[in-house]
Amino acid sequence: MAMAMAMAEALWLLLSPFLFLSVSAITQTKLTDNPADELVAVLNANRTAHKSSSLADNPGLACIALQYIKAYQGDCEAVGESDAKKPPDSEFAQTFAPNCGVDASTLSPITGRFLGCQSKYVQPSEAFSMLIKNEKSLEILYNKNQTEIGAAVTGTDGGAPYFWCVLLSNGKHNSSFVLEDGVAKISRPGCFSGANDDCSGADVSSPFGHKWVYAVTAFIAVGYAFGYDHSL
């Protein structure tokens, strides 16, 4: 019995750091597992580094950004420079807002649009470089008249190609892109920022997935130690 207890304690001391890291990682994942939120954080950090204030993350505007992506129906080739295709502005009030549960009367002007598409998924920091690619883009991002931001990312049917979209507005905080029921309508596949939503809509596996295996392994190992054959 004493030997079994000693083995259990030794295994616990050996594996408990992995268990702690696993639980911590899972907690962090639940708080941050949304690439659209991460992209907003990258954009705001870039703004503040250039003496511009952070933009308010508006879930209504962000949901509309996701609808904007879906209007391309997976046609990555339609995404490009200024002469590329884009949904007509009338779609914002007629389709995008109703699909998100946004009160159409609270729509504010869209003062900046960044859209990109790639055949493979990239991290939000890399998406920033893909979306903000010239001086004109930087001028729009740093414009001090911008007040609100919404970001979205999705793959077509949960896979490639991957679209990223950021919409900016100069609307008044808490009175533009207002959600009729207070909560944006969640739609899949895809993620949008500001919704307090854990999202794997871009089909990106969590970097912490293997650490959960360590936690399970720890429990099993300790269980085996306690179940050690005391007759030996």
PDB file of N, CA and C in Angstrom, residues 105-199:
ATOM      1  N   SER A 105     -32.579  50.810 -39.217  1.00  0.00           N
ATOM      2  CA  SER A 105     -32.613  52.260 -39.015  1.00  0.00           C
ATOM      3  C   SER A 105     -31.360  52.764 -38.284  1.00  0.00           C
ATOM      4  N   THR A 106     -30.584  51.840 -37.716  1.00  0.00           N
ATOM      5  CA  THR A 106     -29.385  52.244 -36.974  1.00  0.00           C
ATOM      6  C   THR A 106     -28.102  52.051 -37.784  1.00  0.00           C
ATOM      7  N   LEU A 107     -28.238  51.682 -39.054  1.00  0.00           N
ATOM      8  CA  LEU A 107     -27.053  51.530 -39.898  1.00  0.00           C
ATOM      9  C   LEU A 107     -26.352  52.876 -40.064  1.00  0.00           C
ATOM     10  N   SER A 108     -25.038  52.864 -39.908  1.00  0.00           N
ATOM     11  CA  SER A 108     -24.224  54.058 -40.108  1.00  0.00           C
ATOM     12  C   SER A 108     -23.351  53.871 -41.342  1.00  0.00           C
ATOM     13  N   PRO A 109     -22.786  54.951 -41.890  1.00  0.00           N
ATOM     14  CA  PRO A 109     -21.944  54.824 -43.089  1.00  0.00           C
ATOM     15  C   PRO A 109     -20.762  53.889 -42.847  1.00  0.00           C
ATOM     16  N   ILE A 110     -20.459  53.075 -43.857  1.00  0.00           N
ATOM     17  CA  ILE A 110     -19.253  52.252 -43.839  1.00  0.00           C
ATOM     18  C   ILE A 110     -18.120  53.117 -44.375  1.00  0.00           C
ATOM     19  N   THR A 111     -17.172  53.422 -43.539  1.00  0.00           N
ATOM     20  CA  THR A 111     -16.098  54.356 -43.916  1.00  0.00           C
ATOM     21  C   THR A 111     -14.788  53.656 -44.255  1.00  0.00           C
ATOM     22  N   GLY A 112     -14.783  52.339 -44.185  1.00  0.00           N
ATOM     23  CA  GLY A 112     -13.597  51.575 -44.563  1.00  0.00           C
ATOM     24  C   GLY A 112     -13.943  50.112 -44.730  1.00  0.00           C
ATOM     25  N   ARG A 113     -13.376  49.495 -45.777  1.00  0.00           N
ATOM     26  CA  ARG A 113     -13.609  48.078 -46.024  1.00  0.00           C
ATOM     27  C   ARG A 113     -12.277  47.421 -46.388  1.00  0.00           C
ATOM     28  N   PHE A 114     -11.936  46.354 -45.700  1.00  0.00           N
ATOM     29  CA  PHE A 114     -10.763  45.560 -46.039  1.00  0.00           C
ATOM     30  C   PHE A 114     -11.225  44.130 -46.255  1.00  0.00           C
ATOM     31  N   LEU A 115     -10.886  43.575 -47.399  1.00  0.00           N
ATOM     32  CA  LEU A 115     -11.331  42.227 -47.735  1.00  0.00           C
ATOM     33  C   LEU A 115     -10.182  41.467 -48.369  1.00  0.00           C
ATOM     34  N   GLY A 116      -9.983  40.242 -47.937  1.00  0.00           N
ATOM     35  CA  GLY A 116      -8.945  39.402 -48.505  1.00  0.00           C
ATOM     36  C   GLY A 116      -9.390  37.962 -48.581  1.00  0.00           C
ATOM     37  N   CYS A 117      -8.752  37.208 -49.453  1.00  0.00           N
ATOM     38  CA  CYS A 117      -9.097  35.802 -49.624  1.00  0.00           C
ATOM     39  C   CYS A 117      -7.834  35.026 -49.982  1.00  0.00           C
ATOM     40  N   GLN A 118      -7.656  33.876 -49.324  1.00  0.00           N
ATOM     41  CA  GLN A 118      -6.512  33.016 -49.609  1.00  0.00           C
ATOM     42  C   GLN A 118      -6.942  31.558 -49.624  1.00  0.00           C
ATOM     43  N   SER A 119      -6.120  30.742 -50.260  1.00  0.00           N
ATOM     44  CA  SER A 119      -6.449  29.317 -50.382  1.00  0.00           C
ATOM     45  C   SER A 119      -6.165  28.543 -49.104  1.00  0.00           C
ATOM     46  N   LYS A 120      -5.401  29.133 -48.180  1.00  0.00           N
ATOM     47  CA  LYS A 120      -5.127  28.457 -46.911  1.00  0.00           C
ATOM     48  C   LYS A 120      -5.358  29.412 -45.753  1.00  0.00           C
ATOM     49  N   TYR A 121      -5.600  28.853 -44.589  1.00  0.00           N
ATOM     50  CA  TYR A 121      -5.831  29.666 -43.403  1.00  0.00           C
ATOM     51  C   TYR A 121      -4.519  30.264 -42.919  1.00  0.00           C
ATOM     52  N   VAL A 122      -4.584  31.536 -42.496  1.00  0.00           N
ATOM     53  CA  VAL A 122      -3.421  32.196 -41.907  1.00  0.00           C
ATOM     54  C   VAL A 122      -3.809  32.717 -40.529  1.00  0.00           C
ATOM     55  N   GLN A 123      -2.818  32.975 -39.696  1.00  0.00           N
ATOM     56  CA  GLN A 123      -3.073  33.533 -38.380  1.00  0.00           C
ATOM     57  C   GLN A 123      -3.514  34.998 -38.520  1.00  0.00           C
ATOM     58  N   PRO A 124      -4.241  35.526 -37.519  1.00  0.00           N
ATOM     59  CA  PRO A 124      -4.718  36.915 -37.596  1.00  0.00           C
ATOM     60  C   PRO A 124      -3.616  37.941 -37.866  1.00  0.00           C
ATOM     61  N   SER A 125      -2.426  37.739 -37.293  1.00  0.00           N
ATOM     62  CA  SER A 125      -1.330  38.678 -37.536  1.00  0.00           C
ATOM     63  C   SER A 125      -0.915  38.665 -39.004  1.00  0.00           C
ATOM     64  N   GLU A 126      -0.976  37.503 -39.640  1.00  0.00           N
ATOM     65  CA  GLU A 126      -0.672  37.403 -41.065  1.00  0.00           C
ATOM     66  C   GLU A 126      -1.816  37.975 -41.894  1.00  0.00           C
ATOM     67  N   ALA A 127      -3.036  37.794 -41.425  1.00  0.00           N
ATOM     68  CA  ALA A 127      -4.191  38.351 -42.129  1.00  0.00           C
ATOM     69  C   ALA A 127      -4.098  39.880 -42.165  1.00  0.00           C
ATOM     70  N   PHE A 128      -3.564  40.465 -41.089  1.00  0.00           N
ATOM     71  CA  PHE A 128      -3.375  41.916 -41.056  1.00  0.00           C
ATOM     72  C   PHE A 128      -2.527  42.354 -42.248  1.00  0.00           C
ATOM     73  N   SER A 129      -1.415  41.674 -42.487  1.00  0.00           N
ATOM     74  CA  SER A 129      -0.530  42.030 -43.604  1.00  0.00           C
ATOM     75  C   SER A 129      -1.208  41.817 -44.947  1.00  0.00           C
ATOM     76  N   MET A 130      -2.093  40.833 -45.011  1.00  0.00           N
ATOM     77  CA  MET A 130      -2.810  40.566 -46.259  1.00  0.00           C
ATOM     78  C   MET A 130      -3.833  41.665 -46.547  1.00  0.00           C
ATOM     79  N   LEU A 131      -4.482  42.176 -45.488  1.00  0.00           N
ATOM     80  CA  LEU A 131      -5.550  43.161 -45.658  1.00  0.00           C
ATOM     81  C   LEU A 131      -5.024  44.589 -45.769  1.00  0.00           C
ATOM     82  N   ILE A 132      -4.023  44.911 -44.959  1.00  0.00           N
ATOM     83  CA  ILE A 132      -3.467  46.273 -44.937  1.00  0.00           C
ATOM     84  C   ILE A 132      -2.174  46.245 -45.729  1.00  0.00           C
ATOM     85  N   LYS A 133      -2.275  46.477 -47.031  1.00  0.00           N
ATOM     86  CA  LYS A 133      -1.132  46.221 -47.903  1.00  0.00           C
ATOM     87  C   LYS A 133      -0.568  47.431 -48.622  1.00  0.00           C
ATOM     88  N   ASN A 134      -1.109  48.621 -48.362  1.00  0.00           N
ATOM     89  CA  ASN A 134      -0.539  49.805 -49.007  1.00  0.00           C
ATOM     90  C   ASN A 134      -0.829  51.052 -48.168  1.00  0.00           C
ATOM     91  N   GLU A 135      -0.310  52.179 -48.621  1.00  0.00           N
ATOM     92  CA  GLU A 135      -0.461  53.430 -47.870  1.00  0.00           C
ATOM     93  C   GLU A 135      -1.923  53.846 -47.745  1.00  0.00           C
ATOM     94  N   LYS A 136      -2.697  53.593 -48.796  1.00  0.00           N
ATOM     95  CA  LYS A 136      -4.110  53.960 -48.742  1.00  0.00           C
ATOM     96  C   LYS A 136      -4.826  53.182 -47.635  1.00  0.00           C
ATOM     97  N   SER A 137      -4.499  51.896 -47.513  1.00  0.00           N
ATOM     98  CA  SER A 137      -5.103  51.081 -46.463  1.00  0.00           C
ATOM     99  C   SER A 137      -4.728  51.615 -45.079  1.00  0.00           C
ATOM    100  N   LEU A 138      -3.470  52.005 -44.925  1.00  0.00           N
ATOM    101  CA  LEU A 138      -3.015  52.538 -43.640  1.00  0.00           C
ATOM    102  C   LEU A 138      -3.722  53.851 -43.312  1.00  0.00           C
ATOM    103  N   GLU A 139      -3.927  54.692 -44.315  1.00  0.00           N
ATOM    104  CA  GLU A 139      -4.626  55.962 -44.093  1.00  0.00           C
ATOM    105  C   GLU A 139      -6.041  55.715 -43.597  1.00  0.00           C
ATOM    106  N   ILE A 140      -6.697  54.722 -44.180  1.00  0.00           N
ATOM    107  CA  ILE A 140      -8.063  54.388 -43.752  1.00  0.00           C
ATOM    108  C   ILE A 140      -8.048  53.860 -42.324  1.00  0.00           C
ATOM    109  N   LEU A 141      -7.103  52.976 -42.030  1.00  0.00           N
ATOM    110  CA  LEU A 141      -7.025  52.381 -40.701  1.00  0.00           C
ATOM    111  C   LEU A 141      -6.724  53.428 -39.625  1.00  0.00           C
ATOM    112  N   TYR A 142      -5.821  54.357 -39.918  1.00  0.00           N
ATOM    113  CA  TYR A 142      -5.396  55.339 -38.921  1.00  0.00           C
ATOM    114  C   TYR A 142      -6.297  56.578 -38.846  1.00  0.00           C
ATOM    115  N   ASN A 143      -7.274  56.658 -39.742  1.00  0.00           N
ATOM    116  CA  ASN A 143      -8.148  57.829 -39.777  1.00  0.00           C
ATOM    117  C   ASN A 143      -8.790  58.052 -38.404  1.00  0.00           C
ATOM    118  N   LYS A 144      -8.584  59.222 -37.858  1.00  0.00           N
ATOM    119  CA  LYS A 144      -9.080  59.516 -36.505  1.00  0.00           C
ATOM    120  C   LYS A 144     -10.591  59.659 -36.445  1.00  0.00           C
ATOM    121  N   ASN A 145     -11.257  59.748 -37.603  1.00  0.00           N
ATOM    122  CA  ASN A 145     -12.718  59.828 -37.612  1.00  0.00           C
ATOM    123  C   ASN A 145     -13.383  58.455 -37.476  1.00  0.00           C
ATOM    124  N   GLN A 146     -12.603  57.397 -37.647  1.00  0.00           N
ATOM    125  CA  GLN A 146     -13.160  56.054 -37.468  1.00  0.00           C
ATOM    126  C   GLN A 146     -13.470  55.843 -35.990  1.00  0.00           C
ATOM    127  N   THR A 147     -14.587  55.195 -35.715  1.00  0.00           N
ATOM    128  CA  THR A 147     -14.983  54.963 -34.319  1.00  0.00           C
ATOM    129  C   THR A 147     -15.283  53.495 -34.006  1.00  0.00           C
ATOM    130  N   GLU A 148     -15.741  52.745 -35.011  1.00  0.00           N
ATOM    131  CA  GLU A 148     -16.172  51.367 -34.761  1.00  0.00           C
ATOM    132  C   GLU A 148     -15.576  50.410 -35.775  1.00  0.00           C
ATOM    133  N   ILE A 149     -15.451  49.165 -35.332  1.00  0.00           N
ATOM    134  CA  ILE A 149     -14.864  48.137 -36.193  1.00  0.00           C
ATOM    135  C   ILE A 149     -15.639  46.837 -36.026  1.00  0.00           C
ATOM    136  N   GLY A 150     -15.654  46.049 -37.079  1.00  0.00           N
ATOM    137  CA  GLY A 150     -16.226  44.706 -37.031  1.00  0.00           C
ATOM    138  C   GLY A 150     -15.423  43.822 -37.970  1.00  0.00           C
ATOM    139  N   ALA A 151     -15.037  42.659 -37.509  1.00  0.00           N
ATOM    140  CA  ALA A 151     -14.225  41.757 -38.335  1.00  0.00           C
ATOM    141  C   ALA A 151     -14.884  40.393 -38.430  1.00  0.00           C
ATOM    142  N   ALA A 152     -14.598  39.700 -39.531  1.00  0.00           N
ATOM    143  CA  ALA A 152     -15.162  38.358 -39.735  1.00  0.00           C
ATOM    144  C   ALA A 152     -14.191  37.519 -40.549  1.00  0.00           C
ATOM    145  N   VAL A 153     -14.275  36.214 -40.352  1.00  0.00           N
ATOM    146  CA  VAL A 153     -13.473  35.274 -41.140  1.00  0.00           C
ATOM    147  C   VAL A 153     -14.290  34.010 -41.342  1.00  0.00           C
ATOM    148  N   THR A 154     -14.180  33.440 -42.520  1.00  0.00           N
ATOM    149  CA  THR A 154     -14.867  32.183 -42.774  1.00  0.00           C
ATOM    150  C   THR A 154     -14.245  31.475 -43.952  1.00  0.00           C
ATOM    151  N   GLY A 155     -14.432  30.164 -43.958  1.00  0.00           N
ATOM    152  CA  GLY A 155     -14.103  29.363 -45.129  1.00  0.00           C
ATOM    153  C   GLY A 155     -15.399  28.963 -45.806  1.00  0.00           C
ATOM    154  N   THR A 156     -15.319  28.606 -47.068  1.00  0.00           N
ATOM    155  CA  THR A 156     -16.507  28.195 -47.796  1.00  0.00           C
ATOM    156  C   THR A 156     -16.898  26.789 -47.362  1.00  0.00           C
ATOM    157  N   ASP A 157     -18.097  26.644 -46.834  1.00  0.00           N
ATOM    158  CA  ASP A 157     -18.573  25.360 -46.298  1.00  0.00           C
ATOM    159  C   ASP A 157     -17.603  24.812 -45.257  1.00  0.00           C
ATOM    160  N   GLY A 158     -16.985  25.715 -44.499  1.00  0.00           N
ATOM    161  CA  GLY A 158     -16.086  25.296 -43.439  1.00  0.00           C
ATOM    162  C   GLY A 158     -14.679  24.979 -43.905  1.00  0.00           C
ATOM    163  N   GLY A 159     -14.368  25.202 -45.178  1.00  0.00           N
ATOM    164  CA  GLY A 159     -13.030  24.914 -45.703  1.00  0.00           C
ATOM    165  C   GLY A 159     -12.538  26.033 -46.598  1.00  0.00           C
ATOM    166  N   ALA A 160     -11.468  25.751 -47.342  1.00  0.00           N
ATOM    167  CA  ALA A 160     -10.875  26.756 -48.220  1.00  0.00           C
ATOM    168  C   ALA A 160     -11.817  27.073 -49.388  1.00  0.00           C
ATOM    169  N   PRO A 161     -11.719  28.284 -49.965  1.00  0.00           N
ATOM    170  CA  PRO A 161     -10.804  29.370 -49.589  1.00  0.00           C
ATOM    171  C   PRO A 161     -11.281  30.107 -48.342  1.00  0.00           C
ATOM    172  N   TYR A 162     -10.351  30.843 -47.713  1.00  0.00           N
ATOM    173  CA  TYR A 162     -10.653  31.567 -46.486  1.00  0.00           C
ATOM    174  C   TYR A 162     -10.758  33.061 -46.763  1.00  0.00           C
ATOM    175  N   PHE A 163     -11.893  33.619 -46.354  1.00  0.00           N
ATOM    176  CA  PHE A 163     -12.150  35.047 -46.537  1.00  0.00           C
ATOM    177  C   PHE A 163     -11.990  35.776 -45.196  1.00  0.00           C
ATOM    178  N   TRP A 164     -11.395  36.960 -45.259  1.00  0.00           N
ATOM    179  CA  TRP A 164     -11.288  37.851 -44.106  1.00  0.00           C
ATOM    180  C   TRP A 164     -11.895  39.187 -44.485  1.00  0.00           C
ATOM    181  N   CYS A 165     -12.670  39.758 -43.588  1.00  0.00           N
ATOM    182  CA  CYS A 165     -13.296  41.051 -43.873  1.00  0.00           C
ATOM    183  C   CYS A 165     -13.282  41.923 -42.623  1.00  0.00           C
ATOM    184  N   VAL A 166     -12.945  43.197 -42.825  1.00  0.00           N
ATOM    185  CA  VAL A 166     -13.009  44.187 -41.751  1.00  0.00           C
ATOM    186  C   VAL A 166     -13.818  45.367 -42.270  1.00  0.00           C
ATOM    187  N   LEU A 167     -14.832  45.775 -41.503  1.00  0.00           N
ATOM    188  CA  LEU A 167     -15.619  46.958 -41.836  1.00  0.00           C
ATOM    189  C   LEU A 167     -15.402  48.008 -40.752  1.00  0.00           C
ATOM    190  N   LEU A 168     -15.257  49.259 -41.172  1.00  0.00           N
ATOM    191  CA  LEU A 168     -15.083  50.381 -40.259  1.00  0.00           C
ATOM    192  C   LEU A 168     -16.237  51.355 -40.443  1.00  0.00           C
ATOM    193  N   SER A 169     -16.569  52.048 -39.371  1.00  0.00           N
ATOM    194  CA  SER A 169     -17.650  53.035 -39.428  1.00  0.00           C
ATOM    195  C   SER A 169     -17.317  54.216 -38.528  1.00  0.00           C
ATOM    196  N   ASN A 170     -17.955  55.342 -38.825  1.00  0.00           N
ATOM    197  CA  ASN A 170     -17.799  56.524 -37.960  1.00  0.00           C
ATOM    198  C   ASN A 170     -19.059  56.755 -37.130  1.00  0.00           C
ATOM    199  N   GLY A 171     -19.842  55.696 -36.948  1.00  0.00           N
ATOM    200  CA  GLY A 171     -21.084  55.806 -36.177  1.00  0.00           C
ATOM    201  C   GLY A 171     -20.835  56.025 -34.698  1.00  0.00           C
ATOM    202  N   LYS A 172     -21.871  56.434 -34.014  1.00  0.00           N
ATOM    203  CA  LYS A 172     -21.770  56.671 -32.571  1.00  0.00           C
ATOM    204  C   LYS A 172     -21.860  55.348 -31.825  1.00  0.00           C
ATOM    205  N   HIS A 173     -20.959  55.171 -30.877  1.00  0.00           N
ATOM    206  CA  HIS A 173     -20.919  53.938 -30.101  1.00  0.00           C
ATOM    207  C   HIS A 173     -22.237  53.728 -29.341  1.00  0.00           C
ATOM    208  N   ASN A 174     -22.737  52.510 -29.374  1.00  0.00           N
ATOM    209  CA  ASN A 174     -23.978  52.089 -28.697  1.00  0.00           C
ATOM    210  C   ASN A 174     -25.256  52.582 -29.369  1.00  0.00           C
ATOM    211  N   SER A 175     -25.121  53.324 -30.467  1.00  0.00           N
ATOM    212  CA  SER A 175     -26.344  53.758 -31.148  1.00  0.00           C
ATOM    213  C   SER A 175     -26.310  53.449 -32.650  1.00  0.00           C
ATOM    214  N   SER A 176     -25.271  52.754 -33.096  1.00  0.00           N
ATOM    215  CA  SER A 176     -25.220  52.341 -34.504  1.00  0.00           C
ATOM    216  C   SER A 176     -25.075  50.824 -34.583  1.00  0.00           C
ATOM    217  N   PHE A 177     -25.647  50.261 -35.637  1.00  0.00           N
ATOM    218  CA  PHE A 177     -25.658  48.816 -35.841  1.00  0.00           C
ATOM    219  C   PHE A 177     -26.211  48.105 -34.601  1.00  0.00           C
ATOM    220  N   VAL A 178     -27.317  48.607 -34.115  1.00  0.00           N
ATOM    221  CA  VAL A 178     -27.917  48.097 -32.883  1.00  0.00           C
ATOM    222  C   VAL A 178     -28.668  46.799 -33.165  1.00  0.00           C
ATOM    223  N   LEU A 179     -28.445  45.819 -32.308  1.00  0.00           N
ATOM    224  CA  LEU A 179     -29.087  44.516 -32.449  1.00  0.00           C
ATOM    225  C   LEU A 179     -30.497  44.559 -31.852  1.00  0.00           C
ATOM    226  N   GLU A 180     -31.466  44.107 -32.622  1.00  0.00           N
ATOM    227  CA  GLU A 180     -32.868  44.210 -32.213  1.00  0.00           C
ATOM    228  C   GLU A 180     -33.149  43.478 -30.903  1.00  0.00           C
ATOM    229  N   ASP A 181     -32.540  42.313 -30.713  1.00  0.00           N
ATOM    230  CA  ASP A 181     -32.756  41.540 -29.488  1.00  0.00           C
ATOM    231  C   ASP A 181     -31.556  41.609 -28.553  1.00  0.00           C
ATOM    232  N   GLY A 182     -30.625  42.488 -28.855  1.00  0.00           N
ATOM    233  CA  GLY A 182     -29.441  42.632 -28.008  1.00  0.00           C
ATOM    234  C   GLY A 182     -28.337  41.638 -28.282  1.00  0.00           C
ATOM    235  N   VAL A 183     -28.607  40.646 -29.124  1.00  0.00           N
ATOM    236  CA  VAL A 183     -27.609  39.623 -29.435  1.00  0.00           C
ATOM    237  C   VAL A 183     -27.605  39.372 -30.935  1.00  0.00           C
ATOM    238  N   ALA A 184     -26.401  39.334 -31.522  1.00  0.00           N
ATOM    239  CA  ALA A 184     -26.306  39.086 -32.955  1.00  0.00           C
ATOM    240  C   ALA A 184     -26.680  37.647 -33.272  1.00  0.00           C
ATOM    241  N   LYS A 185     -27.278  37.433 -34.412  1.00  0.00           N
ATOM    242  CA  LYS A 185     -27.622  36.087 -34.845  1.00  0.00           C
ATOM    243  C   LYS A 185     -26.342  35.361 -35.265  1.00  0.00           C
ATOM    244  N   ILE A 186     -26.053  34.254 -34.591  1.00  0.00           N
ATOM    245  CA  ILE A 186     -24.858  33.485 -34.906  1.00  0.00           C
ATOM    246  C   ILE A 186     -25.143  32.606 -36.121  1.00  0.00           C
ATOM    247  N   SER A 187     -24.263  32.665 -37.101  1.00  0.00           N
ATOM    248  CA  SER A 187     -24.440  31.836 -38.289  1.00  0.00           C
ATOM    249  C   SER A 187     -23.128  31.129 -38.594  1.00  0.00           C
ATOM    250  N   ARG A 188     -23.228  29.934 -39.103  1.00  0.00           N
ATOM    251  CA  ARG A 188     -22.069  29.126 -39.435  1.00  0.00           C
ATOM    252  C   ARG A 188     -22.117  28.718 -40.906  1.00  0.00           C
ATOM    253  N   PRO A 189     -20.961  28.468 -41.524  1.00  0.00           N
ATOM    254  CA  PRO A 189     -19.630  28.595 -40.941  1.00  0.00           C
ATOM    255  C   PRO A 189     -19.207  30.055 -40.859  1.00  0.00           C
ATOM    256  N   GLY A 190     -18.251  30.319 -40.012  1.00  0.00           N
ATOM    257  CA  GLY A 190     -17.699  31.664 -39.913  1.00  0.00           C
ATOM    258  C   GLY A 190     -17.647  32.182 -38.499  1.00  0.00           C
ATOM    259  N   CYS A 191     -16.788  33.168 -38.285  1.00  0.00           N
ATOM    260  CA  CYS A 191     -16.622  33.816 -36.993  1.00  0.00           C
ATOM    261  C   CYS A 191     -16.754  35.322 -37.199  1.00  0.00           C
ATOM    262  N   PHE A 192     -17.308  35.998 -36.209  1.00  0.00           N
ATOM    263  CA  PHE A 192     -17.256  37.458 -36.248  1.00  0.00           C
ATOM    264  C   PHE A 192     -16.943  37.981 -34.859  1.00  0.00           C
ATOM    265  N   SER A 193     -16.383  39.168 -34.812  1.00  0.00           N
ATOM    266  CA  SER A 193     -15.853  39.708 -33.563  1.00  0.00           C
ATOM    267  C   SER A 193     -16.943  40.324 -32.694  1.00  0.00           C
ATOM    268  N   GLY A 194     -16.626  40.437 -31.409  1.00  0.00           N
ATOM    269  CA  GLY A 194     -17.500  41.139 -30.477  1.00  0.00           C
ATOM    270  C   GLY A 194     -18.697  40.372 -29.991  1.00  0.00           C
ATOM    271  N   ALA A 195     -18.829  39.109 -30.373  1.00  0.00           N
ATOM    272  CA  ALA A 195     -20.033  38.342 -30.032  1.00  0.00           C
ATOM    273  C   ALA A 195     -19.854  37.482 -28.789  1.00  0.00           C
ATOM    274  N   ASN A 196     -18.679  37.550 -28.153  1.00  0.00           N
ATOM    275  CA  ASN A 196     -18.382  36.698 -26.997  1.00  0.00           C
ATOM    276  C   ASN A 196     -18.636  35.239 -27.335  1.00  0.00           C
ATOM    277  N   ASP A 197     -18.208  34.861 -28.540  1.00  0.00           N
ATOM    278  CA  ASP A 197     -18.519  33.548 -29.075  1.00  0.00           C
ATOM    279  C   ASP A 197     -17.235  32.778 -29.353  1.00  0.00           C
ATOM    280  N   ASP A 198     -17.069  31.612 -28.696  1.00  0.00           N
ATOM    281  CA  ASP A 198     -15.978  30.726 -29.067  1.00  0.00           C
ATOM    282  C   ASP A 198     -16.283  30.209 -30.456  1.00  0.00           C
ATOM    283  N   CYS A 199     -15.322  30.334 -31.344  1.00  0.00           N
ATOM    284  CA  CYS A 199     -15.641  30.057 -32.740  1.00  0.00           C
ATOM    285  C   CYS A 199     -14.550  29.243 -33.395  1.00  0.00           C
TER     286      CYS A 199
END
